[in-house]
Coordinates of C-alpha atoms in Angstrom, one line a residue:
M726 CA 145.7 93.0 125.2
D727 CA 146.6 90.1 127.5
A728 CA 149.6 87.9 126.9
D729 CA 147.6 85.0 125.5
M730 CA 145.9 87.2 123.0
L731 CA 149.3 88.7 122.3
V732 CA 150.7 85.3 121.5
R733 CA 147.6 84.5 119.2
M734 CA 147.8 87.9 117.5
G735 CA 151.5 87.2 116.8
F736 CA 150.6 84.7 114.2
F737 CA 148.3 87.1 112.4
I738 CA 150.9 89.9 112.6
N739 CA 153.6 87.6 111.3
D740 CA 151.4 86.5 108.4
L741 CA 150.5 90.1 107.4
H742 CA 154.0 91.2 107.7
R743 CA 155.2 88.4 105.4
D744 CA 152.3 89.2 102.9
I745 CA 153.7 92.7 102.7
Q746 CA 157.2 91.5 102.2
R747 CA 156.0 89.1 99.4
L748 CA 154.2 92.0 97.6
H749 CA 157.1 94.3 98.1
S750 CA 159.5 91.9 96.4
K751 CA 157.1 91.4 93.6
Q752 CA 156.4 95.1 93.0
F753 CA 159.9 96.6 93.5
D754 CA 161.9 94.0 91.8
G755 CA 164.3 96.3 89.9
H756 CA 162.4 98.2 87.2
Q757 CA 161.4 100.8 89.8
V758 CA 164.8 101.1 91.4
G759 CA 165.8 104.6 92.1
T760 CA 162.2 105.9 91.6
T761 CA 161.2 108.1 94.5
F762 CA 157.4 108.5 95.1
T763 CA 155.1 110.2 97.6
V764 CA 152.4 108.8 99.8
Y765 CA 150.1 110.6 102.2
R766 CA 148.5 109.9 105.6
G767 CA 145.9 112.1 107.4
Q768 CA 145.2 111.8 111.1
G769 CA 144.8 113.7 114.3
L770 CA 147.5 114.1 117.0
L771 CA 147.0 115.2 120.6
K772 CA 148.1 118.8 121.0
E773 CA 151.0 117.7 123.4
D774 CA 152.1 115.0 121.0
F775 CA 152.1 117.5 118.0
T776 CA 154.2 120.0 120.2
E777 CA 156.7 117.3 121.0
M778 CA 157.1 116.4 117.3
T779 CA 157.8 120.0 116.3
K780 CA 160.6 120.1 118.8
T781 CA 162.3 117.1 117.3
K782 CA 162.5 118.3 113.6
G783 CA 165.3 116.3 111.9
G784 CA 164.8 113.5 114.4
L785 CA 163.1 110.1 114.1
L786 CA 159.5 109.2 114.1
S787 CA 158.2 105.6 114.4
F788 CA 154.6 104.4 113.7
N789 CA 154.1 101.6 116.2
N790 CA 151.5 99.7 114.0
F791 CA 150.8 98.8 110.4
L792 CA 150.8 102.0 108.5
S793 CA 148.1 102.8 106.0
T794 CA 148.9 105.5 103.4
S795 CA 147.6 106.6 100.0
K796 CA 149.1 107.8 96.8
N797 CA 145.9 110.0 96.4
R798 CA 146.4 113.2 98.5
N799 CA 142.7 114.0 98.6
V800 CA 141.6 111.1 100.7
P801 CA 144.1 111.5 103.7
L802 CA 143.6 115.3 103.5
V803 CA 140.0 114.7 104.4
F804 CA 141.0 112.6 107.4
A805 CA 143.4 115.5 108.6
Q806 CA 140.6 118.2 108.1
Q807 CA 138.1 116.2 110.1
A808 CA 140.6 115.7 113.0
A809 CA 141.2 119.4 112.9
T810 CA 137.6 120.1 114.0
N811 CA 138.3 118.2 117.4
P812 CA 139.4 120.8 119.9
D813 CA 141.8 118.3 121.5
L814 CA 143.5 117.4 118.2
V815 CA 145.8 119.0 115.7
G816 CA 145.1 117.7 112.1
V817 CA 148.2 116.4 110.4
L818 CA 148.8 115.5 106.7
F819 CA 151.9 113.5 106.6
V820 CA 153.7 113.8 103.2
M821 CA 156.0 110.8 103.0
S822 CA 158.9 110.6 100.5
I823 CA 159.7 107.0 99.6
N824 CA 162.9 105.7 97.9
P825 CA 162.7 101.9 97.5
T826 CA 166.4 101.9 96.7
D827 CA 167.5 103.3 100.1
S828 CA 165.5 101.1 102.4
T829 CA 164.5 97.4 102.8
T830 CA 161.4 98.5 105.0
P831 CA 158.6 96.3 103.7
F832 CA 155.7 98.3 102.1
A833 CA 153.4 97.4 99.2
C834 CA 150.6 98.8 97.0
V835 CA 147.5 96.8 98.2
S836 CA 144.8 98.4 96.0
D837 CA 144.2 95.1 94.2
V838 CA 143.6 93.2 97.5
S839 CA 142.1 96.0 99.6
Y840 CA 138.4 96.3 100.3
F841 CA 138.7 100.1 99.3
H842 CA 140.0 99.8 95.8
T843 CA 139.8 103.5 95.0
E844 CA 142.0 104.7 97.8
D845 CA 145.3 103.7 96.1
E846 CA 146.5 102.4 99.4
V847 CA 150.2 101.7 100.2
L848 CA 150.6 99.6 103.5
F849 CA 153.8 99.7 105.5
S850 CA 154.8 96.9 108.1
M851 CA 154.9 97.7 111.7
H852 CA 157.5 100.2 113.3
T853 CA 158.4 101.9 110.0
I854 CA 160.8 104.8 110.9
F855 CA 160.9 108.2 109.2
R856 CA 163.0 111.3 109.6
I857 CA 161.0 114.5 110.3
G858 CA 161.4 117.3 107.7
D859 CA 159.5 120.6 107.4
I860 CA 156.4 121.2 109.4
Q861 CA 154.1 123.9 107.9
P862 CA 150.6 125.1 108.6
M863 CA 148.1 124.6 105.8
D864 CA 145.9 127.4 104.4
G865 CA 146.9 129.6 107.4
N866 CA 145.1 127.2 109.7
N867 CA 146.9 126.8 113.0
R868 CA 144.9 123.5 113.6
L869 CA 146.0 121.9 110.3
Y870 CA 149.7 121.1 109.4
K871 CA 151.6 119.4 106.7
V872 CA 154.5 117.3 108.0
N873 CA 157.2 116.1 105.6
L874 CA 158.6 112.7 106.4
I875 CA 161.5 110.8 104.6
L876 CA 161.7 107.0 104.9
T877 CA 164.9 106.3 106.7
S878 CA 167.7 104.7 104.7
D879 CA 169.4 101.4 105.7
N880 CA 172.6 103.4 105.8
D881 CA 171.2 106.0 108.3
Q882 CA 174.1 105.9 110.9
H883 CA 171.9 107.7 113.5
L884 CA 169.2 105.0 113.3
R885 CA 171.6 102.1 112.9
T886 CA 173.7 102.9 116.1
L887 CA 170.5 103.4 118.2
T888 CA 168.8 100.3 116.8
D889 CA 172.0 98.2 117.4
R890 CA 172.3 99.3 121.0
I891 CA 168.6 98.7 121.9
R892 CA 168.7 95.3 120.1
Q893 CA 171.7 94.4 122.2
E894 CA 170.0 95.6 125.4
T895 CA 166.8 93.7 124.8
S896 CA 168.4 90.5 123.5
S897 CA 170.7 89.0 126.1
N898 CA 170.7 85.6 124.3
S899 CA 167.0 85.2 125.2
T900 CA 164.3 83.5 123.4
G901 CA 161.7 85.5 121.5
W902 CA 159.2 86.0 124.2
F903 CA 161.9 87.1 126.7
K904 CA 163.1 89.6 124.2
L905 CA 159.5 90.9 123.8
G906 CA 159.2 91.3 127.6
R907 CA 162.4 93.3 127.8
L908 CA 161.3 95.4 124.7
L909 CA 157.9 96.1 126.4
I910 CA 159.6 97.3 129.5
K911 CA 161.8 99.5 127.4
M912 CA 158.8 101.0 125.9
G913 CA 157.2 101.7 129.2
Q914 CA 154.5 99.0 128.6
F915 CA 154.8 97.5 132.1
K916 CA 151.4 95.7 132.4
K917 CA 151.8 93.9 129.1
A918 CA 155.4 92.9 130.1
Q919 CA 154.2 91.6 133.4
E920 CA 151.5 89.4 131.6
V921 CA 154.3 88.0 129.2
Y922 CA 156.6 87.1 132.1
E923 CA 153.8 85.5 134.1
V924 CA 153.0 83.2 131.1
L925 CA 156.8 82.4 130.8
L926 CA 157.1 81.6 134.6
H927 CA 154.3 79.1 134.5
Q928 CA 155.9 77.5 131.4
T929 CA 159.4 76.8 132.9
T930 CA 160.9 74.6 135.6
D931 CA 164.5 75.8 134.9
E932 CA 165.9 77.6 137.9
S933 CA 168.1 80.0 135.8
K934 CA 165.1 81.0 133.7
K935 CA 163.0 81.6 136.8
A936 CA 165.8 83.8 138.2
L937 CA 165.8 85.9 135.0
I938 CA 161.9 86.2 135.1
Y939 CA 161.9 87.1 138.7
H940 CA 164.4 89.8 138.0
Q941 CA 162.5 91.3 135.1
Q942 CA 159.3 91.2 137.3
G943 CA 161.3 93.1 139.9
L944 CA 162.1 95.7 137.2
I945 CA 158.5 96.1 136.3
K946 CA 157.4 96.6 139.9
Y947 CA 160.3 99.1 140.3
N948 CA 159.2 101.1 137.3
Q949 CA 155.6 101.1 138.7
G950 CA 156.8 102.4 142.0
E951 CA 155.9 99.3 143.9
Y952 CA 159.3 99.1 145.8
Q953 CA 158.6 96.4 148.3
E954 CA 157.3 94.0 145.7
A955 CA 160.3 94.9 143.5
L956 CA 162.6 94.1 146.3
A957 CA 160.9 90.7 146.9
Y958 CA 161.3 89.7 143.2
Y959 CA 165.0 90.9 143.0
E960 CA 165.8 88.9 146.2
K961 CA 164.2 85.8 144.7
A962 CA 166.4 86.2 141.7
L963 CA 169.6 87.0 143.8
A964 CA 169.0 83.8 146.0
I965 CA 169.0 81.6 142.9
Y966 CA 172.1 83.4 141.3
Q967 CA 174.0 83.0 144.6
K968 CA 173.4 79.3 144.5
T969 CA 174.1 78.6 140.9
L970 CA 176.7 81.2 139.7
P971 CA 180.3 82.1 140.4
S972 CA 180.8 85.1 142.8
N973 CA 181.9 87.4 139.9
D974 CA 179.1 86.6 137.5
I975 CA 177.6 89.5 135.9
N976 CA 174.1 88.5 136.8
L977 CA 175.0 89.0 140.4
A978 CA 176.1 92.5 139.6
N979 CA 172.9 93.2 137.9
S980 CA 170.9 92.0 140.9
Y981 CA 172.9 94.0 143.4
N982 CA 172.6 97.1 141.1
D983 CA 168.7 97.0 140.9
I984 CA 168.4 96.2 144.6
G985 CA 170.5 99.3 145.1
L986 CA 168.0 101.3 143.1
V987 CA 165.1 100.1 145.1
Y988 CA 166.8 100.9 148.4
N989 CA 167.6 104.4 147.1
N990 CA 164.0 105.2 146.2
M991 CA 162.8 103.8 149.6
G992 CA 165.2 106.4 151.2
D993 CA 167.5 103.7 152.7
Y994 CA 170.7 105.2 151.3
P995 CA 173.4 103.2 153.3
K996 CA 171.9 99.9 152.0
A997 CA 171.6 101.4 148.5
L998 CA 175.3 102.5 148.5
L999 CA 176.5 99.1 149.8
S1000 CA 174.4 97.3 147.0
H1001 CA 175.8 99.6 144.3
E1002 CA 179.4 99.2 145.5
K1003 CA 179.0 95.3 145.3
A1004 CA 177.8 95.7 141.7
L1005 CA 180.7 98.0 140.8
V1006 CA 183.3 95.6 142.1
I1007 CA 181.9 92.6 140.2
R1008 CA 181.6 94.8 137.0
Q1009 CA 185.2 96.0 137.4
Q1010 CA 186.4 92.3 137.6
S1011 CA 184.3 91.1 134.7
L1012 CA 183.9 93.9 132.2
P1013 CA 186.0 96.2 129.9
S1014 CA 186.8 99.6 131.4
D1015 CA 184.5 101.4 128.9
H1016 CA 181.5 99.0 129.2
P1017 CA 178.2 100.9 129.7
D1018 CA 177.3 98.9 132.8
L1019 CA 180.3 100.4 134.5
G1020 CA 178.8 103.8 133.7
M1021 CA 175.6 102.6 135.1
S1022 CA 177.3 101.7 138.4
Y1023 CA 179.1 105.0 138.7
N1024 CA 175.9 106.8 137.8
N1025 CA 173.9 105.0 140.5
I1026 CA 176.5 105.6 143.2
G1027 CA 176.5 109.3 142.2
I1028 CA 172.7 109.4 142.8
V1029 CA 173.1 107.9 146.3
Y1030 CA 175.9 110.3 147.2
D1031 CA 173.7 113.1 146.0
S1032 CA 170.8 111.9 148.1
M1033 CA 173.2 111.8 151.1
G1034 CA 174.3 115.4 150.5
D1035 CA 177.9 114.4 149.6
Y1036 CA 178.1 116.5 146.4
P1037 CA 181.8 116.3 145.6
K1038 CA 181.7 112.5 145.6
A1039 CA 178.4 112.6 143.6
L1040 CA 179.9 114.8 140.9
L1041 CA 183.0 112.7 140.6
S1042 CA 180.8 109.6 140.1
H1043 CA 178.5 111.3 137.7
E1044 CA 181.4 112.6 135.6
K1045 CA 182.9 109.2 135.4
A1046 CA 179.6 107.8 134.3
L1047 CA 179.2 110.4 131.6
A1048 CA 182.7 109.8 130.3
I1049 CA 182.1 106.1 129.8
R1050 CA 178.8 106.6 128.2
Q1051 CA 180.1 109.1 125.7
Q1052 CA 182.7 106.5 124.8
S1053 CA 180.4 103.5 124.4
L1054 CA 176.9 104.7 123.5
P1055 CA 175.3 106.5 120.5
S1056 CA 174.8 110.2 121.0
N1057 CA 171.0 109.8 121.4
H1058 CA 171.0 107.0 123.7
P1059 CA 168.6 107.4 126.8
S1060 CA 171.4 106.5 129.2
L1061 CA 173.4 109.7 128.1
G1062 CA 170.1 111.6 128.8
A1063 CA 170.1 110.0 132.3
S1064 CA 173.7 111.2 132.9
Y1065 CA 172.9 114.8 131.9
N1066 CA 169.7 114.6 134.0
N1067 CA 171.6 113.4 137.1
I1068 CA 174.3 116.0 136.8
G1069 CA 171.6 118.6 136.4
V1070 CA 170.1 117.4 139.8
L1071 CA 173.5 117.8 141.3
Y1072 CA 174.0 121.3 140.0
K1073 CA 170.5 122.2 141.2
N1074 CA 171.3 120.9 144.7
M1075 CA 174.5 123.0 144.6
G1076 CA 172.6 126.2 143.7
D1077 CA 174.1 126.5 140.2
Y1078 CA 170.8 126.9 138.3
P1079 CA 172.1 127.9 134.9
K1080 CA 174.3 124.8 134.7
A1081 CA 171.4 122.7 136.1
L1082 CA 169.0 124.0 133.4
S1083 CA 171.5 123.3 130.6
S1084 CA 172.1 119.8 131.7
Y1085 CA 168.3 119.1 132.1
E1086 CA 167.7 120.5 128.6
K1087 CA 170.3 118.3 127.1
A1088 CA 168.7 115.4 128.9
L1089 CA 165.3 116.3 127.5
A1090 CA 166.6 116.7 124.0
I1091 CA 168.0 113.2 123.9
K1092 CA 164.9 111.7 125.5
Q1093 CA 162.6 113.3 122.9
Q1094 CA 164.6 111.6 120.1
S1095 CA 164.7 108.2 121.6
L1096 CA 161.6 107.7 123.7
P1097 CA 157.8 107.7 123.1
S1098 CA 156.1 110.9 123.9
N1099 CA 154.3 109.7 126.9
H1100 CA 157.3 107.9 128.4
P1101 CA 157.7 108.6 132.2
D1102 CA 161.3 109.6 131.7
L1103 CA 160.0 112.6 129.7
G1104 CA 157.8 113.5 132.6
A1105 CA 160.8 113.3 134.9
S1106 CA 162.7 115.8 132.7
Y1107 CA 159.9 118.3 132.6
N1108 CA 159.6 118.0 136.4
N1109 CA 163.3 118.7 136.9
I1110 CA 163.2 121.6 134.5
G1111 CA 160.2 123.0 136.4
S1112 CA 162.2 122.6 139.7
V1113 CA 165.0 124.9 138.3
Y1114 CA 162.5 127.5 137.2
Y1115 CA 160.9 127.3 140.6
N1116 CA 164.2 127.8 142.4
M1117 CA 164.9 130.8 140.1
G1118 CA 161.5 132.3 141.0
D1119 CA 160.1 132.0 137.5
Y1120 CA 156.8 130.4 138.7
S1121 CA 155.0 130.7 135.4
K1122 CA 157.6 128.5 133.6
A1123 CA 157.8 126.2 136.7
L1124 CA 154.1 125.6 136.6
S1125 CA 154.1 125.0 132.8
N1126 CA 156.8 122.3 133.1
Y1127 CA 155.3 120.7 136.2
E1128 CA 151.9 120.4 134.5
K1129 CA 153.5 118.7 131.4
A1130 CA 155.3 116.3 133.8
L1131 CA 152.0 115.5 135.6
E1132 CA 150.1 115.0 132.3
I1133 CA 152.7 112.5 131.0
Q1134 CA 152.9 110.7 134.4
Q1135 CA 149.0 110.3 134.5
Q1136 CA 149.1 108.7 131.1
S1137 CA 152.0 106.4 131.8
L1138 CA 152.2 105.5 135.5
P1139 CA 149.8 103.8 138.0
S1140 CA 147.7 106.3 140.1
N1141 CA 149.7 105.4 143.2
H1142 CA 153.2 105.9 141.8
P1143 CA 155.3 108.2 144.0
D1144 CA 156.4 110.3 141.0
L1145 CA 152.8 111.5 140.8
G1146 CA 152.9 112.5 144.4
A1147 CA 156.0 114.5 143.8
S1148 CA 154.4 116.3 140.9
Y1149 CA 151.3 117.1 143.0
N1150 CA 153.5 118.4 145.8
N1151 CA 155.6 120.5 143.2
I1152 CA 152.5 122.2 141.7
G1153 CA 151.3 122.9 145.2
L1154 CA 154.5 124.6 146.0
V1155 CA 154.2 126.8 143.0
Y1156 CA 150.6 127.8 143.8
N1157 CA 151.7 128.5 147.4
N1158 CA 154.4 130.9 146.3
M1159 CA 152.0 132.6 143.8
G1160 CA 149.5 133.1 146.7
H1161 CA 146.9 130.7 145.3
Y1162 CA 146.5 128.9 148.7
S1163 CA 143.3 127.0 147.9
K1164 CA 144.8 125.5 144.8
A1165 CA 148.0 124.6 146.7
H1166 CA 145.9 123.0 149.4
S1167 CA 144.2 120.7 146.8
F1168 CA 147.5 119.6 145.2
Y1169 CA 149.2 119.0 148.6
E1170 CA 146.3 116.8 149.6
H1171 CA 146.7 114.7 146.5
A1172 CA 150.4 114.4 147.2
V1173 CA 149.8 113.1 150.8
Q1174 CA 147.1 110.7 149.6
N1175 CA 149.5 109.3 147.0
G1176 CA 152.4 109.1 149.5
Q1177 CA 150.3 107.2 152.0
Q1178 CA 149.7 104.5 149.3
S1179 CA 153.2 104.4 147.8
L1180 CA 155.8 105.2 150.4
P1181 CA 156.9 104.0 153.8
T1182 CA 155.4 106.1 156.7
N1183 CA 158.8 107.4 157.6
H1184 CA 160.0 108.3 154.0
P1185 CA 161.4 111.8 154.0
D1186 CA 159.3 112.8 150.9
L1187 CA 156.0 111.8 152.6
Q1188 CA 157.0 113.6 155.8
Q1189 CA 157.7 116.8 153.8
W1190 CA 154.4 116.6 151.9
R1191 CA 152.5 116.2 155.2
K1192 CA 154.4 119.2 156.6
N1193 CA 153.5 121.3 153.5
L1194 CA 149.8 120.3 153.9
E1195 CA 149.7 121.3 157.5
N1196 CA 151.5 124.6 156.8
I1197 CA 149.0 125.6 154.0
K1198 CA 146.0 124.9 156.2
K1199 CA 147.2 127.8 158.4
K1200 CA 147.0 130.2 155.5
L1201 CA 143.4 129.4 154.5

């Protein structure tokens, strides 16, 4: 859906949401207070999505659209049973416990206004959030499951802290469409976010707004692995900020920070370190000592030192980042997962594989609670876990995790993203060590083809992938 259509659909979505709110107020106006009831939804889930859900029992599950359910168990059960006949899907009957007293989430019985009067339909507004309960097979069928869900309470502290933090990160005193762009980036919907920002850029003549848009477009290109374009956008934003803002303004720090990230991924570590240190100095001048952005700066400096092989300085920086994030962020925040992930990288590079695996698994657990199942950060976690098993010589587990990483990346990233190249190379390494040289050759070829499209010709990763391809040819 392009941005113009998104704007037009916004009016329809808003009207439907308000209709549900109106019906909710009419139907649950006091006489049903405290009355818990059950609704059902039957559908199919991809096998990998179902597996991820089973790992997050007790965690949160969000439906990212208007949610149609029924008080009649039989109708949704038919949908679940039909889905179970598809070899790529698992049939799921969601059994949802609803207490109108505990939640202000808008939902309403719509039988009187629905085309299908007999389905006893209850319609929930978008992004309704449930807590996952028991997951059990039905009738001994390993393709058909009952999943118990409980509508989250307004007083659910776990949900409240995460929601407040994400709202804070996506707001930044912006208008609604700026907020939408930020949220789409947070969700990994980069193409849709780019369309929103292109519309906004054409609508504004204000230099400060242009700088913000350029910066967000740089962030999109960075997440898509298009580093030269990302750098160009970031430098456009920085040039405006340098002309219009004080030297210690936090927007300058954000620009230096993100330029540092680009240089790091391009393999230019001295420029990356210089940019991150500029960002840190401004943040130390402008922010409280426990502000999450300081944790971000220490984290990014740690990543650069790790890339340069200076592990003691890297570990010190990562520990500072983790300490700040533990003070200032909810326990399931993605940035905490990033800290555990980067500490895992460091331990792996130091050869301490048990500590690396422990850190990576903590990172994955947090990401599974707070990110969509196909988010590229989950792919990165599986890739890292695979690398530890590879170094421990457990090639079967390494291959399994690398394949999970590749599957997620193929769903969520452009085909020329360098993370795909890394995954192809890693799978090639496993097959090489297992003696499957023909398969290794195929994956090395994919890695080199990817790197030629996405990385500078002198990038160390591309050079290594080419070397791996040349070496495997000698074994065929």
